[in-house]
Amino acid sequence: MKGKLMPAIEKETLTLTKPGVDDGAAMWELVNNSSLDLNSPYKYLMMCKFFADTCVTAKVEDRLAGFVTAFIPPEADDTVFVWQVGVDSSFRGQGIASRMLSELMSRDVCRNVRYLEATVTPTNDASDSLFKGFARRHEVDCEIKTCFPSRLFPGNGHESELTYRIGPLNNK
Ligand SMILES: CC(C)(COP(=O)(O)OP(=O)(O)OC[C@H]1O[C@@H](n2cnc3c(N)ncnc32)[C@H](O)[C@@H]1OP(=O)(O)O)[C@@H](O)C(=O)NCCC(=O)NCCS
């Protein structure tokens, strides 16, 4: 990967690995304490069990500092879709989310991946910076289009979700 080195947390005992089912509850807890959409505990367990190859946990000692849940859509195997990225508030701003995306892209399962996609709400500045920074470091475009307009969500409380499509990545 081109670009700058990540800061201090790299020197700590940060471990980036695939999740196991024992991580599902902590992932749910982290989301429950954040601004992310909270899904059922079952959904986190399901990602850990069936999509572990495209999910990442970041741990400091045994504590979950962050996670990525992602999958490669069956109809677009050149794309990895990042469903959620969360970093515990006490660990933010130290490059953990960026490192988790790099770990994901380094996996053998992503060897044919040319695009990373995620959806971001228009007011989520941290997420916007995360994905634009990833695109900038890889020197590729970040195309932004509406994915799910707010009218598709039940009630009136959900912003539109914009697709960030980053690539083409040279992932060899
Ligand atoms: C978004 C989130 C995962 C970023 O995690 P993080 O580990 O703090 O991110 P990093 O330290 O790797 O920083 C990534 C980039 O975002 C920038 N950034 C981080 N927090 C920011 C903030 N609050 N506002 C603006 N930019 C921010 C960093 O400066 C960095 O930019 P750079 O690459 O240009 O240097 C974290 O803030 C979070 O969990 N937020 C709540 C959940 C969420 O919104 N998830 C994303 C939706 S899928």
mmCIF file of N, CA, C and O in Angstrom, residues 64-165:
data_model
loop_
_atom_site.group_PDB
_atom_site.id
_atom_site.type_symbol
_atom_site.label_atom_id
_atom_site.label_comp_id
_atom_site.label_asym_id
_atom_site.label_seq_id
_atom_site.Cartn_x
_atom_site.Cartn_y
_atom_site.Cartn_z
ATOM 1 N N LEU A 64 -11.911 -6.290 22.180
ATOM 2 C CA LEU A 64 -12.261 -5.936 20.802
ATOM 3 C C LEU A 64 -12.213 -4.418 20.656
ATOM 4 O O LEU A 64 -13.004 -3.692 21.256
ATOM 5 N N ALA A 65 -11.267 -3.952 19.829
ATOM 6 C CA ALA A 65 -11.138 -2.507 19.591
ATOM 7 C C ALA A 65 -11.914 -2.093 18.353
ATOM 8 O O ALA A 65 -12.324 -0.937 18.223
ATOM 9 N N GLY A 66 -12.112 -3.029 17.426
ATOM 10 C CA GLY A 66 -12.846 -2.687 16.208
ATOM 11 C C GLY A 66 -13.111 -3.924 15.384
ATOM 12 O O GLY A 66 -12.562 -5.002 15.643
ATOM 13 N N PHE A 67 -13.967 -3.762 14.388
ATOM 14 C CA PHE A 67 -14.237 -4.878 13.485
ATOM 15 C C PHE A 67 -14.699 -4.356 12.128
ATOM 16 O O PHE A 67 -15.192 -3.230 12.006
ATOM 17 N N VAL A 68 -14.526 -5.208 11.133
ATOM 18 C CA VAL A 68 -15.100 -5.010 9.799
ATOM 19 C C VAL A 68 -15.916 -6.247 9.479
ATOM 20 O O VAL A 68 -15.432 -7.368 9.658
ATOM 21 N N THR A 69 -17.148 -6.059 9.019
ATOM 22 C CA THR A 69 -17.897 -7.171 8.436
ATOM 23 C C THR A 69 -18.070 -6.857 6.956
ATOM 24 O O THR A 69 -18.450 -5.744 6.590
ATOM 25 N N ALA A 70 -17.772 -7.828 6.129
ATOM 26 C CA ALA A 70 -17.808 -7.613 4.678
ATOM 27 C C ALA A 70 -18.087 -8.936 3.983
ATOM 28 O O ALA A 70 -17.986 -9.999 4.597
ATOM 29 N N PHE A 71 -18.448 -8.851 2.710
ATOM 30 C CA PHE A 71 -18.638 -10.072 1.926
ATOM 31 C C PHE A 71 -18.398 -9.748 0.456
ATOM 32 O O PHE A 71 -18.419 -8.574 0.050
ATOM 33 N N ILE A 72 -18.156 -10.795 -0.317
ATOM 34 C CA ILE A 72 -18.008 -10.653 -1.767
ATOM 35 C C ILE A 72 -19.333 -11.075 -2.387
ATOM 36 O O ILE A 72 -19.727 -12.240 -2.268
ATOM 37 N N PRO A 73 -20.058 -10.133 -3.019
ATOM 38 C CA PRO A 73 -21.373 -10.494 -3.556
ATOM 39 C C PRO A 73 -21.240 -11.565 -4.639
ATOM 40 O O PRO A 73 -20.349 -11.476 -5.493
ATOM 41 N N PRO A 74 -22.110 -12.566 -4.627
ATOM 42 C CA PRO A 74 -22.005 -13.652 -5.618
ATOM 43 C C PRO A 74 -22.065 -13.137 -7.052
ATOM 44 O O PRO A 74 -21.438 -13.716 -7.939
ATOM 45 N N GLU A 75 -22.781 -12.046 -7.295
ATOM 46 C CA GLU A 75 -22.945 -11.569 -8.668
ATOM 47 C C GLU A 75 -21.832 -10.598 -9.073
ATOM 48 O O GLU A 75 -21.819 -10.117 -10.213
ATOM 49 N N ALA A 76 -20.908 -10.289 -8.174
ATOM 50 C CA ALA A 76 -19.826 -9.336 -8.488
ATOM 51 C C ALA A 76 -18.577 -9.744 -7.725
ATOM 52 O O ALA A 76 -18.229 -9.146 -6.702
ATOM 53 N N ASP A 77 -17.890 -10.771 -8.233
ATOM 54 C CA ASP A 77 -16.781 -11.302 -7.441
ATOM 55 C C ASP A 77 -15.498 -10.479 -7.556
ATOM 56 O O ASP A 77 -14.464 -10.851 -7.017
ATOM 57 N N ASP A 78 -15.591 -9.332 -8.257
ATOM 58 C CA ASP A 78 -14.449 -8.408 -8.249
ATOM 59 C C ASP A 78 -14.638 -7.306 -7.197
ATOM 60 O O ASP A 78 -13.884 -6.334 -7.165
ATOM 61 N N THR A 79 -15.651 -7.476 -6.363
ATOM 62 C CA THR A 79 -15.997 -6.418 -5.398
ATOM 63 C C THR A 79 -16.112 -7.004 -3.994
ATOM 64 O O THR A 79 -16.680 -8.084 -3.818
ATOM 65 N N VAL A 80 -15.552 -6.287 -3.031
ATOM 66 C CA VAL A 80 -15.825 -6.646 -1.643
ATOM 67 C C VAL A 80 -16.705 -5.536 -1.059
ATOM 68 O O VAL A 80 -16.389 -4.346 -1.186
ATOM 69 N N PHE A 81 -17.834 -5.943 -0.521
ATOM 70 C CA PHE A 81 -18.781 -4.978 0.044
ATOM 71 C C PHE A 81 -18.601 -4.940 1.560
ATOM 72 O O PHE A 81 -18.781 -5.956 2.244
ATOM 73 N N VAL A 82 -18.224 -3.777 2.063
ATOM 74 C CA VAL A 82 -18.024 -3.605 3.507
ATOM 75 C C VAL A 82 -19.364 -3.218 4.124
ATOM 76 O O VAL A 82 -19.897 -2.133 3.874
ATOM 77 N N TRP A 83 -19.891 -4.128 4.909
ATOM 78 C CA TRP A 83 -21.222 -3.906 5.468
ATOM 79 C C TRP A 83 -21.151 -3.002 6.702
ATOM 80 O O TRP A 83 -21.921 -2.059 6.833
ATOM 81 N N GLN A 84 -20.243 -3.268 7.628
ATOM 82 C CA GLN A 84 -20.070 -2.352 8.770
ATOM 83 C C GLN A 84 -18.597 -2.272 9.158
ATOM 84 O O GLN A 84 -17.882 -3.275 9.077
ATOM 85 N N VAL A 85 -18.193 -1.087 9.559
ATOM 86 C CA VAL A 85 -16.888 -0.867 10.191
ATOM 87 C C VAL A 85 -17.173 -0.156 11.495
ATOM 88 O O VAL A 85 -17.855 0.877 11.501
ATOM 89 N N GLY A 86 -16.663 -0.685 12.566
ATOM 90 C CA GLY A 86 -16.846 -0.021 13.855
ATOM 91 C C GLY A 86 -15.559 -0.061 14.649
ATOM 92 O O GLY A 86 -14.852 -1.077 14.648
ATOM 93 N N VAL A 87 -15.232 1.052 15.272
ATOM 94 C CA VAL A 87 -14.087 1.112 16.191
ATOM 95 C C VAL A 87 -14.603 1.664 17.510
ATOM 96 O O VAL A 87 -15.346 2.671 17.533
ATOM 97 N N ASP A 88 -14.270 0.987 18.588
ATOM 98 C CA ASP A 88 -14.665 1.442 19.914
ATOM 99 C C ASP A 88 -14.203 2.885 20.115
ATOM 100 O O ASP A 88 -13.095 3.242 19.727
ATOM 101 N N SER A 89 -15.059 3.708 20.739
ATOM 102 C CA SER A 89 -14.756 5.143 20.817
ATOM 103 C C SER A 89 -13.404 5.425 21.468
ATOM 104 O O SER A 89 -12.725 6.384 21.101
ATOM 105 N N SER A 90 -12.967 4.565 22.392
ATOM 106 C CA SER A 90 -11.692 4.833 23.072
ATOM 107 C C SER A 90 -10.482 4.510 22.185
ATOM 108 O O SER A 90 -9.344 4.804 22.576
ATOM 109 N N PHE A 91 -10.726 3.903 21.034
ATOM 110 C CA PHE A 91 -9.614 3.537 20.148
ATOM 111 C C PHE A 91 -9.638 4.292 18.816
ATOM 112 O O PHE A 91 -8.861 3.992 17.923
ATOM 113 N N ARG A 92 -10.560 5.238 18.662
ATOM 114 C CA ARG A 92 -10.687 5.907 17.358
ATOM 115 C C ARG A 92 -9.528 6.867 17.083
ATOM 116 O O ARG A 92 -8.855 7.308 18.016
ATOM 117 N N GLY A 93 -9.355 7.186 15.804
ATOM 118 C CA GLY A 93 -8.349 8.171 15.410
ATOM 119 C C GLY A 93 -6.926 7.676 15.483
ATOM 120 O O GLY A 93 -5.980 8.454 15.479
ATOM 121 N N GLN A 94 -6.748 6.356 15.548
ATOM 122 C CA GLN A 94 -5.396 5.791 15.638
ATOM 123 C C GLN A 94 -5.091 4.870 14.463
ATOM 124 O O GLN A 94 -4.180 4.049 14.535
ATOM 125 N N GLY A 95 -5.880 4.979 13.422
ATOM 126 C CA GLY A 95 -5.593 4.198 12.223
ATOM 127 C C GLY A 95 -6.128 2.774 12.236
ATOM 128 O O GLY A 95 -5.822 1.992 11.337
ATOM 129 N N ILE A 96 -6.930 2.425 13.236
ATOM 130 C CA ILE A 96 -7.372 1.023 13.338
ATOM 131 C C ILE A 96 -8.310 0.661 12.187
ATOM 132 O O ILE A 96 -8.154 -0.399 11.561
ATOM 133 N N ALA A 97 -9.271 1.525 11.872
ATOM 134 C CA ALA A 97 -10.191 1.203 10.772
ATOM 135 C C ALA A 97 -9.430 1.078 9.458
ATOM 136 O O ALA A 97 -9.670 0.149 8.672
ATOM 137 N N SER A 98 -8.509 1.982 9.207
ATOM 138 C CA SER A 98 -7.723 1.926 7.967
ATOM 139 C C SER A 98 -6.917 0.632 7.904
ATOM 140 O O SER A 98 -6.822 -0.009 6.857
ATOM 141 N N ARG A 99 -6.347 0.248 9.030
ATOM 142 C CA ARG A 99 -5.554 -0.990 9.055
ATOM 143 C C ARG A 99 -6.429 -2.213 8.846
ATOM 144 O O ARG A 99 -6.015 -3.187 8.218
ATOM 145 N N MET A 100 -7.653 -2.169 9.358
ATOM 146 C CA MET A 100 -8.552 -3.310 9.145
ATOM 147 C C MET A 100 -8.911 -3.445 7.661
ATOM 148 O O MET A 100 -8.996 -4.562 7.147
ATOM 149 N N LEU A 101 -9.114 -2.315 6.974
ATOM 150 C CA LEU A 101 -9.410 -2.394 5.532
ATOM 151 C C LEU A 101 -8.209 -2.959 4.775
ATOM 152 O O LEU A 101 -8.376 -3.761 3.852
ATOM 153 N N SER A 102 -7.005 -2.554 5.171
ATOM 154 C CA SER A 102 -5.797 -3.090 4.522
ATOM 155 C C SER A 102 -5.671 -4.588 4.774
ATOM 156 O O SER A 102 -5.312 -5.357 3.871
ATOM 157 N N GLU A 103 -5.944 -5.001 6.019
ATOM 158 C CA GLU A 103 -5.894 -6.434 6.343
ATOM 159 C C GLU A 103 -6.884 -7.208 5.469
ATOM 160 O O GLU A 103 -6.551 -8.243 4.881
ATOM 161 N N LEU A 104 -8.105 -6.670 5.342
ATOM 162 C CA LEU A 104 -9.114 -7.330 4.505
ATOM 163 C C LEU A 104 -8.603 -7.500 3.077
ATOM 164 O O LEU A 104 -8.670 -8.589 2.494
ATOM 165 N N MET A 105 -8.071 -6.426 2.514
ATOM 166 C CA MET A 105 -7.629 -6.473 1.114
ATOM 167 C C MET A 105 -6.416 -7.383 0.920
ATOM 168 O O MET A 105 -6.182 -7.852 -0.195
ATOM 169 N N SER A 106 -5.675 -7.643 1.997
ATOM 170 C CA SER A 106 -4.480 -8.489 1.868
ATOM 171 C C SER A 106 -4.811 -9.976 1.885
ATOM 172 O O SER A 106 -3.948 -10.809 1.605
ATOM 173 N N ARG A 107 -6.039 -10.299 2.200
ATOM 174 C CA ARG A 107 -6.407 -11.719 2.330
ATOM 175 C C ARG A 107 -6.464 -12.399 0.960
ATOM 176 O O ARG A 107 -6.878 -11.798 -0.038
ATOM 177 N N ASP A 108 -6.165 -13.670 0.975
ATOM 178 C CA ASP A 108 -6.207 -14.455 -0.259
ATOM 179 C C ASP A 108 -7.602 -14.417 -0.889
ATOM 180 O O ASP A 108 -7.735 -14.379 -2.113
ATOM 181 N N VAL A 109 -8.640 -14.394 -0.070
ATOM 182 C CA VAL A 109 -10.009 -14.379 -0.592
ATOM 183 C C VAL A 109 -10.271 -13.133 -1.444
ATOM 184 O O VAL A 109 -11.165 -13.134 -2.299
ATOM 185 N N CYS A 110 -9.481 -12.083 -1.243
ATOM 186 C CA CYS A 110 -9.665 -10.823 -1.988
ATOM 187 C C CYS A 110 -8.713 -10.698 -3.176
ATOM 188 O O CYS A 110 -8.586 -9.617 -3.753
ATOM 189 N N ARG A 111 -8.044 -11.802 -3.545
ATOM 190 C CA ARG A 111 -7.015 -11.691 -4.602
ATOM 191 C C ARG A 111 -7.585 -11.200 -5.923
ATOM 192 O O ARG A 111 -6.884 -10.571 -6.705
ATOM 193 N N ASN A 112 -8.878 -11.486 -6.202
ATOM 194 C CA ASN A 112 -9.476 -11.017 -7.467
ATOM 195 C C ASN A 112 -10.312 -9.755 -7.295
ATOM 196 O O ASN A 112 -10.992 -9.323 -8.236
ATOM 197 N N VAL A 113 -10.275 -9.191 -6.112
ATOM 198 C CA VAL A 113 -11.094 -8.000 -5.842
ATOM 199 C C VAL A 113 -10.439 -6.761 -6.443
ATOM 200 O O VAL A 113 -9.243 -6.538 -6.278
ATOM 201 N N ARG A 114 -11.219 -5.989 -7.177
ATOM 202 C CA ARG A 114 -10.743 -4.742 -7.780
ATOM 203 C C ARG A 114 -11.461 -3.520 -7.210
ATOM 204 O O ARG A 114 -11.018 -2.393 -7.446
ATOM 205 N N TYR A 115 -12.593 -3.754 -6.548
ATOM 206 C CA TYR A 115 -13.365 -2.630 -6.008
ATOM 207 C C TYR A 115 -13.768 -2.921 -4.567
ATOM 208 O O TYR A 115 -14.170 -4.034 -4.232
ATOM 209 N N LEU A 116 -13.640 -1.892 -3.735
ATOM 210 C CA LEU A 116 -14.178 -1.958 -2.378
ATOM 211 C C LEU A 116 -15.378 -1.018 -2.339
ATOM 212 O O LEU A 116 -15.287 0.132 -2.777
ATOM 213 N N GLU A 117 -16.498 -1.540 -1.878
ATOM 214 C CA GLU A 117 -17.708 -0.723 -1.774
ATOM 215 C C GLU A 117 -18.189 -0.697 -0.331
ATOM 216 O O GLU A 117 -18.038 -1.670 0.416
ATOM 217 N N ALA A 118 -18.812 0.426 0.010
ATOM 218 C CA ALA A 118 -19.461 0.554 1.310
ATOM 219 C C ALA A 118 -20.561 1.582 1.139
ATOM 220 O O ALA A 118 -20.542 2.348 0.156
ATOM 221 N N THR A 119 -21.502 1.604 2.039
ATOM 222 C CA THR A 119 -22.451 2.718 1.999
ATOM 223 C C THR A 119 -22.238 3.589 3.239
ATOM 224 O O THR A 119 -21.895 3.098 4.317
ATOM 225 N N VAL A 120 -22.426 4.881 3.014
ATOM 226 C CA VAL A 120 -22.128 5.896 4.032
ATOM 227 C C VAL A 120 -23.282 6.900 4.026
ATOM 228 O O VAL A 120 -23.762 7.284 2.953
ATOM 229 N N THR A 121 -23.706 7.322 5.194
ATOM 230 C CA THR A 121 -24.728 8.377 5.248
ATOM 231 C C THR A 121 -24.059 9.747 5.068
ATOM 232 O O THR A 121 -22.888 9.923 5.428
ATOM 233 N N PRO A 122 -24.789 10.738 4.506
ATOM 234 C CA PRO A 122 -24.151 12.027 4.161
ATOM 235 C C PRO A 122 -23.561 12.767 5.361
ATOM 236 O O PRO A 122 -22.658 13.596 5.165
ATOM 237 N N THR A 123 -24.009 12.490 6.571
ATOM 238 C CA THR A 123 -23.483 13.231 7.725
ATOM 239 C C THR A 123 -22.344 12.497 8.452
ATOM 240 O O THR A 123 -21.845 12.992 9.467
ATOM 241 N N ASN A 124 -21.933 11.339 7.943
ATOM 242 C CA ASN A 124 -20.912 10.557 8.655
ATOM 243 C C ASN A 124 -19.513 10.955 8.173
ATOM 244 O O ASN A 124 -18.923 10.333 7.295
ATOM 245 N N ASP A 125 -18.979 12.010 8.784
ATOM 246 C CA ASP A 125 -17.685 12.553 8.339
ATOM 247 C C ASP A 125 -16.536 11.567 8.545
ATOM 248 O O ASP A 125 -15.615 11.500 7.726
ATOM 249 N N ALA A 126 -16.577 10.829 9.660
ATOM 250 C CA ALA A 126 -15.472 9.905 9.949
ATOM 251 C C ALA A 126 -15.424 8.808 8.896
ATOM 252 O O ALA A 126 -14.357 8.457 8.377
ATOM 253 N N SER A 127 -16.592 8.295 8.569
ATOM 254 C CA SER A 127 -16.657 7.233 7.580
ATOM 255 C C SER A 127 -16.265 7.749 6.184
ATOM 256 O O SER A 127 -15.535 7.079 5.435
ATOM 257 N N ASP A 128 -16.731 8.936 5.857
ATOM 258 C CA ASP A 128 -16.362 9.572 4.585
ATOM 259 C C ASP A 128 -14.834 9.694 4.487
ATOM 260 O O ASP A 128 -14.235 9.322 3.471
ATOM 261 N N SER A 129 -14.208 10.161 5.573
ATOM 262 C CA SER A 129 -12.736 10.312 5.569
ATOM 263 C C SER A 129 -12.051 8.961 5.467
ATOM 264 O O SER A 129 -11.026 8.824 4.787
ATOM 265 N N LEU A 130 -12.601 7.975 6.172
ATOM 266 C CA LEU A 130 -11.992 6.634 6.141
ATOM 267 C C LEU A 130 -11.915 6.109 4.709
ATOM 268 O O LEU A 130 -10.847 5.692 4.240
ATOM 269 N N PHE A 131 -13.044 6.135 3.999
ATOM 270 C CA PHE A 131 -13.061 5.532 2.664
ATOM 271 C C PHE A 131 -12.350 6.410 1.626
ATOM 272 O O PHE A 131 -11.660 5.891 0.749
ATOM 273 N N LYS A 132 -12.472 7.727 1.751
ATOM 274 C CA LYS A 132 -11.731 8.586 0.817
ATOM 275 C C LYS A 132 -10.221 8.467 1.061
ATOM 276 O O LYS A 132 -9.422 8.502 0.123
ATOM 277 N N GLY A 133 -9.841 8.314 2.313
ATOM 278 C CA GLY A 133 -8.416 8.134 2.636
ATOM 279 C C GLY A 133 -7.892 6.828 2.055
ATOM 280 O O GLY A 133 -6.781 6.769 1.516
ATOM 281 N N PHE A 134 -8.700 5.789 2.145
ATOM 282 C CA PHE A 134 -8.315 4.489 1.566
ATOM 283 C C PHE A 134 -8.100 4.645 0.056
ATOM 284 O O PHE A 134 -7.106 4.175 -0.495
ATOM 285 N N ALA A 135 -9.051 5.340 -0.611
ATOM 286 C CA ALA A 135 -8.931 5.557 -2.065
ATOM 287 C C ALA A 135 -7.681 6.374 -2.379
ATOM 288 O O ALA A 135 -6.935 6.059 -3.314
ATOM 289 N N ARG A 136 -7.442 7.406 -1.581
ATOM 290 C CA ARG A 136 -6.291 8.290 -1.832
ATOM 291 C C ARG A 136 -4.976 7.511 -1.696
ATOM 292 O O ARG A 136 -4.094 7.632 -2.548
ATOM 293 N N ARG A 137 -4.880 6.682 -0.652
ATOM 294 C CA ARG A 137 -3.631 5.936 -0.454
ATOM 295 C C ARG A 137 -3.398 4.916 -1.568
ATOM 296 O O ARG A 137 -2.262 4.587 -1.884
ATOM 297 N N HIS A 138 -4.482 4.410 -2.145
ATOM 298 C CA HIS A 138 -4.340 3.474 -3.259
ATOM 299 C C HIS A 138 -4.311 4.189 -4.610
ATOM 300 O O HIS A 138 -4.229 3.525 -5.650
ATOM 301 N N GLU A 139 -4.447 5.518 -4.581
ATOM 302 C CA GLU A 139 -4.400 6.341 -5.804
ATOM 303 C C GLU A 139 -5.443 5.894 -6.819
ATOM 304 O O GLU A 139 -5.159 5.708 -8.009
ATOM 305 N N VAL A 140 -6.662 5.653 -6.319
ATOM 306 C CA VAL A 140 -7.784 5.282 -7.200
ATOM 307 C C VAL A 140 -8.978 6.174 -6.875
ATOM 308 O O VAL A 140 -9.002 6.889 -5.870
ATOM 309 N N ASP A 141 -9.983 6.090 -7.766
ATOM 310 C CA ASP A 141 -11.174 6.923 -7.593
ATOM 311 C C ASP A 141 -12.090 6.388 -6.501
ATOM 312 O O ASP A 141 -12.107 5.190 -6.210
ATOM 313 N N CYS A 142 -12.874 7.299 -5.961
ATOM 314 C CA CYS A 142 -13.958 6.946 -5.045
ATOM 315 C C CYS A 142 -15.230 7.542 -5.645
ATOM 316 O O CYS A 142 -15.478 8.735 -5.536
ATOM 317 N N GLU A 143 -15.986 6.687 -6.319
ATOM 318 C CA GLU A 143 -17.219 7.142 -6.971
ATOM 319 C C GLU A 143 -18.360 7.064 -5.952
ATOM 320 O O GLU A 143 -18.500 6.047 -5.259
ATOM 321 N N ILE A 144 -19.150 8.130 -5.896
ATOM 322 C CA ILE A 144 -20.223 8.182 -4.887
ATOM 323 C C ILE A 144 -21.566 8.325 -5.591
ATOM 324 O O ILE A 144 -21.746 9.221 -6.417
ATOM 325 N N LYS A 145 -22.500 7.415 -5.265
ATOM 326 C CA LYS A 145 -23.853 7.439 -5.848
ATOM 327 C C LYS A 145 -24.844 7.047 -4.767
ATOM 328 O O LYS A 145 -24.485 6.292 -3.846
ATOM 329 N N THR A 146 -26.081 7.455 -4.949
ATOM 330 C CA THR A 146 -27.093 7.022 -3.977
ATOM 331 C C THR A 146 -27.326 5.521 -4.112
ATOM 332 O O THR A 146 -27.485 5.002 -5.219
ATOM 333 N N CYS A 147 -27.339 4.839 -2.985
ATOM 334 C CA CYS A 147 -27.639 3.406 -2.968
ATOM 335 C C CYS A 147 -29.079 3.186 -2.500
ATOM 336 O O CYS A 147 -29.921 2.702 -3.246
ATOM 337 N N PHE A 148 -29.338 3.562 -1.243
ATOM 338 C CA PHE A 148 -30.679 3.428 -0.675
ATOM 339 C C PHE A 148 -31.171 4.823 -0.272
ATOM 340 O O PHE A 148 -30.730 5.356 0.755
ATOM 341 N N PRO A 149 -32.073 5.436 -1.072
ATOM 342 C CA PRO A 149 -32.608 6.739 -0.650
ATOM 343 C C PRO A 149 -33.423 6.590 0.630
ATOM 344 O O PRO A 149 -33.953 5.503 0.909
ATOM 345 N N SER A 150 -33.521 7.655 1.382
ATOM 346 C CA SER A 150 -34.150 7.572 2.714
ATOM 347 C C SER A 150 -35.585 7.047 2.643
ATOM 348 O O SER A 150 -36.046 6.382 3.562
ATOM 349 N N ARG A 151 -36.283 7.281 1.501
ATOM 350 C CA ARG A 151 -37.682 6.847 1.402
ATOM 351 C C ARG A 151 -37.832 5.326 1.490
ATOM 352 O O ARG A 151 -38.918 4.813 1.745
ATOM 353 N N LEU A 152 -36.760 4.589 1.241
ATOM 354 C CA LEU A 152 -36.853 3.128 1.293
ATOM 355 C C LEU A 152 -36.870 2.592 2.719
ATOM 356 O O LEU A 152 -37.199 1.427 2.944
ATOM 357 N N PHE A 153 -36.457 3.436 3.677
ATOM 358 C CA PHE A 153 -36.395 2.978 5.061
ATOM 359 C C PHE A 153 -37.741 3.210 5.746
ATOM 360 O O PHE A 153 -38.429 4.199 5.448
ATOM 361 N N PRO A 154 -38.133 2.320 6.639
ATOM 362 C CA PRO A 154 -39.388 2.529 7.355
ATOM 363 C C PRO A 154 -39.322 3.756 8.260
ATOM 364 O O PRO A 154 -38.244 4.094 8.771
ATOM 365 N N GLY A 155 -40.439 4.449 8.438
ATOM 366 C CA GLY A 155 -40.450 5.660 9.263
ATOM 367 C C GLY A 155 -39.724 6.778 8.548
ATOM 368 O O GLY A 155 -39.446 6.717 7.353
ATOM 369 N N ASN A 156 -39.381 7.836 9.295
ATOM 370 C CA ASN A 156 -38.713 8.991 8.676
ATOM 371 C C ASN A 156 -37.302 9.192 9.213
ATOM 372 O O ASN A 156 -36.677 10.198 8.955
ATOM 373 N N GLY A 157 -36.819 8.221 9.989
ATOM 374 C CA GLY A 157 -35.615 8.490 10.775
ATOM 375 C C GLY A 157 -34.299 8.098 10.158
ATOM 376 O O GLY A 157 -33.276 8.199 10.814
ATOM 377 N N HIS A 158 -34.275 7.628 8.910
ATOM 378 C CA HIS A 158 -32.997 7.138 8.380
ATOM 379 C C HIS A 158 -32.557 7.983 7.192
ATOM 380 O O HIS A 158 -33.323 8.215 6.267
ATOM 381 N N GLU A 159 -31.304 8.433 7.232
ATOM 382 C CA GLU A 159 -30.739 9.168 6.091
ATOM 383 C C GLU A 159 -30.559 8.227 4.900
ATOM 384 O O GLU A 159 -30.507 6.999 5.070
ATOM 385 N N SER A 160 -30.397 8.819 3.726
ATOM 386 C CA SER A 160 -30.006 8.034 2.553
ATOM 387 C C SER A 160 -28.651 7.388 2.800
ATOM 388 O O SER A 160 -27.814 7.920 3.539
ATOM 389 N N GLU A 161 -28.448 6.265 2.163
ATOM 390 C CA GLU A 161 -27.137 5.595 2.200
ATOM 391 C C GLU A 161 -26.510 5.744 0.820
ATOM 392 O O GLU A 161 -27.110 5.355 -0.196
ATOM 393 N N LEU A 162 -25.317 6.321 0.778
ATOM 394 C CA LEU A 162 -24.597 6.551 -0.479
ATOM 395 C C LEU A 162 -23.546 5.459 -0.687
ATOM 396 O O LEU A 162 -22.791 5.156 0.240
ATOM 397 N N THR A 163 -23.521 4.889 -1.884
ATOM 398 C CA THR A 163 -22.463 3.912 -2.198
ATOM 399 C C THR A 163 -21.157 4.636 -2.494
ATOM 400 O O THR A 163 -21.127 5.560 -3.313
ATOM 401 N N TYR A 164 -20.084 4.217 -1.820
ATOM 402 C CA TYR A 164 -18.721 4.639 -2.140
ATOM 403 C C TYR A 164 -18.072 3.449 -2.858
ATOM 404 O O TYR A 164 -17.900 2.390 -2.249
ATOM 405 N N ARG A 165 -17.783 3.630 -4.130
ATOM 406 C CA ARG A 165 -17.156 2.540 -4.905
ATOM 407 C C ARG A 165 -15.714 2.941 -5.206
ATOM 408 O O ARG A 165 -15.468 3.912 -5.949
#
